[in-house]
PDB file of C-alpha atoms in Angstrom:
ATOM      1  CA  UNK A 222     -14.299  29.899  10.582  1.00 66.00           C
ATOM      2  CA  UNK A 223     -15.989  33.137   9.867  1.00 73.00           C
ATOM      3  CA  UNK A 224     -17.272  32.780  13.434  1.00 78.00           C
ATOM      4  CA  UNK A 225     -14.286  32.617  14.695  1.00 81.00           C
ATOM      5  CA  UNK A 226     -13.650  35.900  13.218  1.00 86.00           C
ATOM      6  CA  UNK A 227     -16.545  37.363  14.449  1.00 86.00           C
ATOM      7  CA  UNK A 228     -15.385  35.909  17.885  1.00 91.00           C
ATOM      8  CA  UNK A 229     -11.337  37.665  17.489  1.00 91.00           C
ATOM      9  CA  UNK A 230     -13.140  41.205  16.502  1.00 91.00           C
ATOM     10  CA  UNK A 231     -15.185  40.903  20.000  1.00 92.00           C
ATOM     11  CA  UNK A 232     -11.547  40.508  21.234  1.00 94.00           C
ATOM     12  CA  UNK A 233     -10.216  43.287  19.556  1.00 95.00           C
ATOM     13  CA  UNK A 234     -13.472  45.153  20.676  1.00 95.00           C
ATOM     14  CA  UNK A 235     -12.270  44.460  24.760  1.00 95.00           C
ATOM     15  CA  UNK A 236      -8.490  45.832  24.022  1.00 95.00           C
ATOM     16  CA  UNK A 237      -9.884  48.901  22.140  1.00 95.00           C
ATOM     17  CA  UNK A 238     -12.295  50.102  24.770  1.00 94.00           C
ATOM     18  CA  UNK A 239      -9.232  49.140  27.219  1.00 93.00           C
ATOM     19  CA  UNK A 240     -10.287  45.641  28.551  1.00 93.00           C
ATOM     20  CA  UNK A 241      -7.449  43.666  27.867  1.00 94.00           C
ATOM     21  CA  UNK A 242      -7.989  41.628  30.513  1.00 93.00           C
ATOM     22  CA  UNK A 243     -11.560  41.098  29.024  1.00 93.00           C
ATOM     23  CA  UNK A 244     -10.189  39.830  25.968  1.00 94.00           C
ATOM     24  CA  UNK A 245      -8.054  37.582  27.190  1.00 95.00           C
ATOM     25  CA  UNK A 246     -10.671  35.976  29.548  1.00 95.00           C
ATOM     26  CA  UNK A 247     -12.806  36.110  26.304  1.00 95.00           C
ATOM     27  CA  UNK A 248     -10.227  34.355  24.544  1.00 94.00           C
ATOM     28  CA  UNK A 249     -10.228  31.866  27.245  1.00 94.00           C
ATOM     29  CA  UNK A 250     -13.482  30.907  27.168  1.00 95.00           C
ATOM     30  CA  UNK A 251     -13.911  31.332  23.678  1.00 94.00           C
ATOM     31  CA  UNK A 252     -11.292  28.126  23.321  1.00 95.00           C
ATOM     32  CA  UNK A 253     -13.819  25.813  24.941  1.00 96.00           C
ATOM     33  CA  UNK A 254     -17.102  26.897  23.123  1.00 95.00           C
ATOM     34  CA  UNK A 255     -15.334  27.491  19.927  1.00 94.00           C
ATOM     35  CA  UNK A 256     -13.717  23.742  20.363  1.00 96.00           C
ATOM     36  CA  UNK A 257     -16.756  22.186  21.017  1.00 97.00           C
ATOM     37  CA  UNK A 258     -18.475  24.060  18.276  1.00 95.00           C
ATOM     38  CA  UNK A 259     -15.594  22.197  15.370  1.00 95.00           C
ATOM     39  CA  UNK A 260     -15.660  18.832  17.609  1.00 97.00           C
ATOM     40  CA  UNK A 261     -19.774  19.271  17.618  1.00 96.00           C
ATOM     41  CA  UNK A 262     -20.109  19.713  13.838  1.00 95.00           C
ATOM     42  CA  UNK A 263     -17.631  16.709  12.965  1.00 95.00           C
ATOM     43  CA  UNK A 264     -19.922  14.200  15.017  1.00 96.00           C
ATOM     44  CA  UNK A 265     -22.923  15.932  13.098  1.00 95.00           C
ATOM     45  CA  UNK A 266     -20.606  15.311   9.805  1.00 94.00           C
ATOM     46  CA  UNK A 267     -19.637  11.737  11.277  1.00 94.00           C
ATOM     47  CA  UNK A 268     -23.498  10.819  12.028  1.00 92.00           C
ATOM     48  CA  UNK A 269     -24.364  11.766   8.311  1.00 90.00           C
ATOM     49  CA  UNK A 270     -22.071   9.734   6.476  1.00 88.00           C
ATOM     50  CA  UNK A 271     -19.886  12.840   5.994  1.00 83.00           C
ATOM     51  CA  UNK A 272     -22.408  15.251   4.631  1.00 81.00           C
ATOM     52  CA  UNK A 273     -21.173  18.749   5.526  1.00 85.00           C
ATOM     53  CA  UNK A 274     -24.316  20.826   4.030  1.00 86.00           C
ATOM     54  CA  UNK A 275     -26.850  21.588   6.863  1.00 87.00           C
ATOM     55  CA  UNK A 276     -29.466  22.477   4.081  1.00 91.00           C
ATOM     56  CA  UNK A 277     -29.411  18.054   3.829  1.00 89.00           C
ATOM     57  CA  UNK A 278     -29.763  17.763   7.662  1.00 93.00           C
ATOM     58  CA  UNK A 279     -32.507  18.651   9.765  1.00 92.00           C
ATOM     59  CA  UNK A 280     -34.432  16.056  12.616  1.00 91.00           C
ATOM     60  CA  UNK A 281     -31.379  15.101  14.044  1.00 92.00           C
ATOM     61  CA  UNK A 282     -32.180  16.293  17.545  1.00 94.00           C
ATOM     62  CA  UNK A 283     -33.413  12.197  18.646  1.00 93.00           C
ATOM     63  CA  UNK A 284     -30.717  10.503  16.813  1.00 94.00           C
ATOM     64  CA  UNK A 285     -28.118  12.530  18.078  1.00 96.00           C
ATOM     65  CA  UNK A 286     -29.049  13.634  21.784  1.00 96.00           C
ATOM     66  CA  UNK A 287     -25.701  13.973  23.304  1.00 97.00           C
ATOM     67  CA  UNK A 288     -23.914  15.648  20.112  1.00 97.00           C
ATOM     68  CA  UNK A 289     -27.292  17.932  20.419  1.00 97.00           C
ATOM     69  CA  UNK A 290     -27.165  18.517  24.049  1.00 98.00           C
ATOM     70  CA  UNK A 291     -23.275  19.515  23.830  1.00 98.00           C
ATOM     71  CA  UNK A 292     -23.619  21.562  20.765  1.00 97.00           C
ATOM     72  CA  UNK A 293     -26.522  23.317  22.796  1.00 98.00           C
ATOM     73  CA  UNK A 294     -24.319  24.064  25.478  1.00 98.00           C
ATOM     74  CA  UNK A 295     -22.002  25.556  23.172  1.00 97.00           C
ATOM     75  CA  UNK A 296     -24.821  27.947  21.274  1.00 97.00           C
ATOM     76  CA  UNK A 297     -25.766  29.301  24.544  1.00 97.00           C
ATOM     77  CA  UNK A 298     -21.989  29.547  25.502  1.00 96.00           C
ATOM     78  CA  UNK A 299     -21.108  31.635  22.505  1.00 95.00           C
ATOM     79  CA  UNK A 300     -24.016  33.368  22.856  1.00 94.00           C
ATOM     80  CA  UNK A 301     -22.935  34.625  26.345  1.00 94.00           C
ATOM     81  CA  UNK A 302     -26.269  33.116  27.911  1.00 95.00           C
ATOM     82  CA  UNK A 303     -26.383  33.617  31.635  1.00 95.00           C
ATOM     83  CA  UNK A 304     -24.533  31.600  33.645  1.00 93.00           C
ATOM     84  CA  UNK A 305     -22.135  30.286  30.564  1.00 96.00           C
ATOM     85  CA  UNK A 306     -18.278  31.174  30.049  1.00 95.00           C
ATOM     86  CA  UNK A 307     -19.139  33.659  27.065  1.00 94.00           C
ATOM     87  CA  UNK A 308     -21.949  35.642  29.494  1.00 95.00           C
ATOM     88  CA  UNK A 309     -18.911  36.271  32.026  1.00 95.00           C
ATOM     89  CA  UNK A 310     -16.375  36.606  29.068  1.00 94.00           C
ATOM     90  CA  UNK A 311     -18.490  39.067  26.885  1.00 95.00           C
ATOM     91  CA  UNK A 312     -20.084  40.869  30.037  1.00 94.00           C
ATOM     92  CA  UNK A 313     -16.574  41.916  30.743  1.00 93.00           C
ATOM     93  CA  UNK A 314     -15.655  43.093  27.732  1.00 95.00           C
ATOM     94  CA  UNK A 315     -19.624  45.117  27.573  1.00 96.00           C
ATOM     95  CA  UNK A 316     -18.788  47.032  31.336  1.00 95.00           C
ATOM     96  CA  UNK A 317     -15.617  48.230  29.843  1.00 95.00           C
ATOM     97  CA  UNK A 318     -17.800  49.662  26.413  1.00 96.00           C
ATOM     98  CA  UNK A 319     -20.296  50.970  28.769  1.00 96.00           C
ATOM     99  CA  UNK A 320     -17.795  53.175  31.186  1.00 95.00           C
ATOM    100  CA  UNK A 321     -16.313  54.460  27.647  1.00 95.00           C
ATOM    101  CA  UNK A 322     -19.367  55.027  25.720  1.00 96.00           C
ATOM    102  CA  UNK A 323     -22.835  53.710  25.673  1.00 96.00           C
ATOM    103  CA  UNK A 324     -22.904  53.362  22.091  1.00 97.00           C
ATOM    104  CA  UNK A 325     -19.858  51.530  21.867  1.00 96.00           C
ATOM    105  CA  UNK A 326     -21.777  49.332  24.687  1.00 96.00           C
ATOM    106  CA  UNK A 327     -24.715  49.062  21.999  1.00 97.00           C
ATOM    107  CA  UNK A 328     -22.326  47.962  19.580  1.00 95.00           C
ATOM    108  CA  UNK A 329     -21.494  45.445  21.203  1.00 95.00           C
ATOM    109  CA  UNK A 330     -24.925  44.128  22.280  1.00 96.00           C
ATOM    110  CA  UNK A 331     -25.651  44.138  18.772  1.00 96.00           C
ATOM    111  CA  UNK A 332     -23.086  42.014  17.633  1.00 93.00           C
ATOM    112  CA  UNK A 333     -23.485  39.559  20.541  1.00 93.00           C
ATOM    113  CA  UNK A 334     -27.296  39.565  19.114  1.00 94.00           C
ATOM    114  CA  UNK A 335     -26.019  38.322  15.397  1.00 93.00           C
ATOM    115  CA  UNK A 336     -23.949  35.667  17.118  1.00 93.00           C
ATOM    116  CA  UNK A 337     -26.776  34.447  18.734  1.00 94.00           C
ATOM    117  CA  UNK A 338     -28.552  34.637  15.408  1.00 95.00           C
ATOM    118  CA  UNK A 339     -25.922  32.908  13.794  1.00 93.00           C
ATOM    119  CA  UNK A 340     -25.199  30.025  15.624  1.00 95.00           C
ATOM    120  CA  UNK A 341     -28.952  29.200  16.764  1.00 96.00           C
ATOM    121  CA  UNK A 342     -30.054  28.887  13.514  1.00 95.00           C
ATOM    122  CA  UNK A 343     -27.687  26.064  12.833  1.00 94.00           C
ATOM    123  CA  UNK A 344     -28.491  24.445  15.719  1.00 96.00           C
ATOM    124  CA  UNK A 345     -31.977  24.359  14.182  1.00 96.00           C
ATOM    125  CA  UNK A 346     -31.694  23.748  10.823  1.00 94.00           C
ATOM    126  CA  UNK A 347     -29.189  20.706  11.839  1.00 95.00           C
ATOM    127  CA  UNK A 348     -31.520  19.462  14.703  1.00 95.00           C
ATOM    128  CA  UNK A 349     -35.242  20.455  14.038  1.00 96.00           C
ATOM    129  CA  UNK A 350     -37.528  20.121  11.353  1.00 92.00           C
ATOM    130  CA  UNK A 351     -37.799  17.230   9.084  1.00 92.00           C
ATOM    131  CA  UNK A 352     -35.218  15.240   7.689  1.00 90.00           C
ATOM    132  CA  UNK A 353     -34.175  16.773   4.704  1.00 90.00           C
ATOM    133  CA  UNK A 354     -31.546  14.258   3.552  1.00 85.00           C
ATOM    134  CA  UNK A 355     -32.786  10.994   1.710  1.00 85.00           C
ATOM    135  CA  UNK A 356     -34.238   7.985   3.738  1.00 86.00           C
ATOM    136  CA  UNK A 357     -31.321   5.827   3.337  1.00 85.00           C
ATOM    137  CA  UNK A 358     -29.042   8.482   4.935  1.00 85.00           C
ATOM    138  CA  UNK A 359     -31.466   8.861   7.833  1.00 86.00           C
ATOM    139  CA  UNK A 360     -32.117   5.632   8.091  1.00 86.00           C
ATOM    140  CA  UNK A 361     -27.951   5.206   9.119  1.00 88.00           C
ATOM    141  CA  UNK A 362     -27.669   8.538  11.244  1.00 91.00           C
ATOM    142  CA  UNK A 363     -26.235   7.355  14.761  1.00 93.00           C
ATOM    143  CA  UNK A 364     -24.961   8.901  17.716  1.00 95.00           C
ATOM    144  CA  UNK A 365     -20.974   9.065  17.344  1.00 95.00           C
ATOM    145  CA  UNK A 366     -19.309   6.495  19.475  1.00 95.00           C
ATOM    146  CA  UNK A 367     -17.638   7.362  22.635  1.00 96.00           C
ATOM    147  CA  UNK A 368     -13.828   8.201  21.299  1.00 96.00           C
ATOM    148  CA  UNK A 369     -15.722  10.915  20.158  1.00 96.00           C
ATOM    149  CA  UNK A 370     -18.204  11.790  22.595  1.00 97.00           C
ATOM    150  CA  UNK A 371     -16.239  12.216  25.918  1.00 97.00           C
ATOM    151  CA  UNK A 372     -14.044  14.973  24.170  1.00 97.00           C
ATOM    152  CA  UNK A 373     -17.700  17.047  23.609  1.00 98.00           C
ATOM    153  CA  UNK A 374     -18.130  16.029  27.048  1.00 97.00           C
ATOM    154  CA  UNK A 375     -15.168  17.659  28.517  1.00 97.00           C
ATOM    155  CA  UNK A 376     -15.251  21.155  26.312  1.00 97.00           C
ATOM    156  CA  UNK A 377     -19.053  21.508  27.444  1.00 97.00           C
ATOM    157  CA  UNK A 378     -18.225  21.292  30.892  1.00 97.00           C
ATOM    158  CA  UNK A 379     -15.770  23.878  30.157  1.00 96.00           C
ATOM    159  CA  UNK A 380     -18.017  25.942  27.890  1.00 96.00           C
ATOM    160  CA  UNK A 381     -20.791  26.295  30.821  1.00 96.00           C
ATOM    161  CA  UNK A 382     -18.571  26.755  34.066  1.00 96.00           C
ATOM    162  CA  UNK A 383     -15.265  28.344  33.010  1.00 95.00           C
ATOM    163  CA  UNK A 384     -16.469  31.694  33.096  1.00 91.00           C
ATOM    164  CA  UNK A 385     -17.172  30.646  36.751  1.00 90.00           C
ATOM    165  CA  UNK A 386     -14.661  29.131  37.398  1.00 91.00           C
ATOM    166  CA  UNK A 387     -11.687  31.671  36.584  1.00 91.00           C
ATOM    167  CA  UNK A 388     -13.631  35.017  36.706  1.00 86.00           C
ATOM    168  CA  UNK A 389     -11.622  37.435  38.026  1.00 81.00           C
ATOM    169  CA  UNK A 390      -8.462  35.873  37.684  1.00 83.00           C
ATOM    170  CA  UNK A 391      -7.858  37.979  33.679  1.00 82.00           C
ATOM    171  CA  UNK A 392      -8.666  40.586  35.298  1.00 70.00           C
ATOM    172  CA  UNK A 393      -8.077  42.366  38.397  1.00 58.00           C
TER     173      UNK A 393
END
């Protein structure tokens, strides 16, 4: 949730600096990553017998490839990696900040930066390391079943190629 805030002040960012269009393509994309960020973590949740605490997860990565390849694809998404609906989204809404200030452009590099470090370290701490949960739970942590899967599929499809897909069309 608080990313999601973090994610609406970008948004507010784009109309102040006068890319409205910006934020509503931001908006946009944000929908997909965002989606499959909430989707993402309730397989994690599911696949842990409903533990919500990452500081119990950890190692997940090989027992949960698919929720870890979507939730991936989401990180890098959010993070506006090249290539990925946030990169078109958020370098939209960082050309507008530059042509009104450079330091408003740096302020928005920054926060882009914190979002990165944000959601990458839950990637890891849910996915890398050891197992910090107890055996037994481990020893139960499965991939979700497909009901829950092809939904990831779908929003990380959307997450990596909307931004290609409909740049241009917020905006004109």
């Amino acid at each position: 949730a608080y990313s999601t805030c973090s994610q609406l002040g970008y948004m507010f960012f784009a109309a102040g600096v006068g890319a409205f269009g910006g934020a509503m393509f931001h908006l946009f994309t944000h929908a997909f990553f965002k989606a499959l960020l909430f989707l993402g973590a309730g397989s994690v949740i599911h696949a842990m017998h409903h533990e919500q605490d990452m500081r119990h997860m950890g190692g997940l990565r090989s027992k949960t490839p698919i929720t870890f390849v979507t939730l991936v694809a989401a990180a890098l998404a959010i993070s506006g990696f090249p290539f990925t609906s946030g990169y078109f989204s958020k370098d939209a809404i960082l050309e507008a900040a530059h042509g009104r200030s450079p330091v408003l452009y740096w302020i928005g590099v920054v926060t882009a930066g914190m979002t990165a470090f944000y959601v990458f370290r839950s990637i890891f701490m849910t996915f890398f390391g050891k197992p910090r949960a107890s055996h037994e739970v481990m020893h139960h942590v499965h991939e979700s079943p497909q009901v829950m899967l092809v939904p990831l599929y779908l929003l990380a499809i959307g997450a990596v190629l909307a931004g290609v897909i409909f740049e241009g069309r917020f905006y004109g």
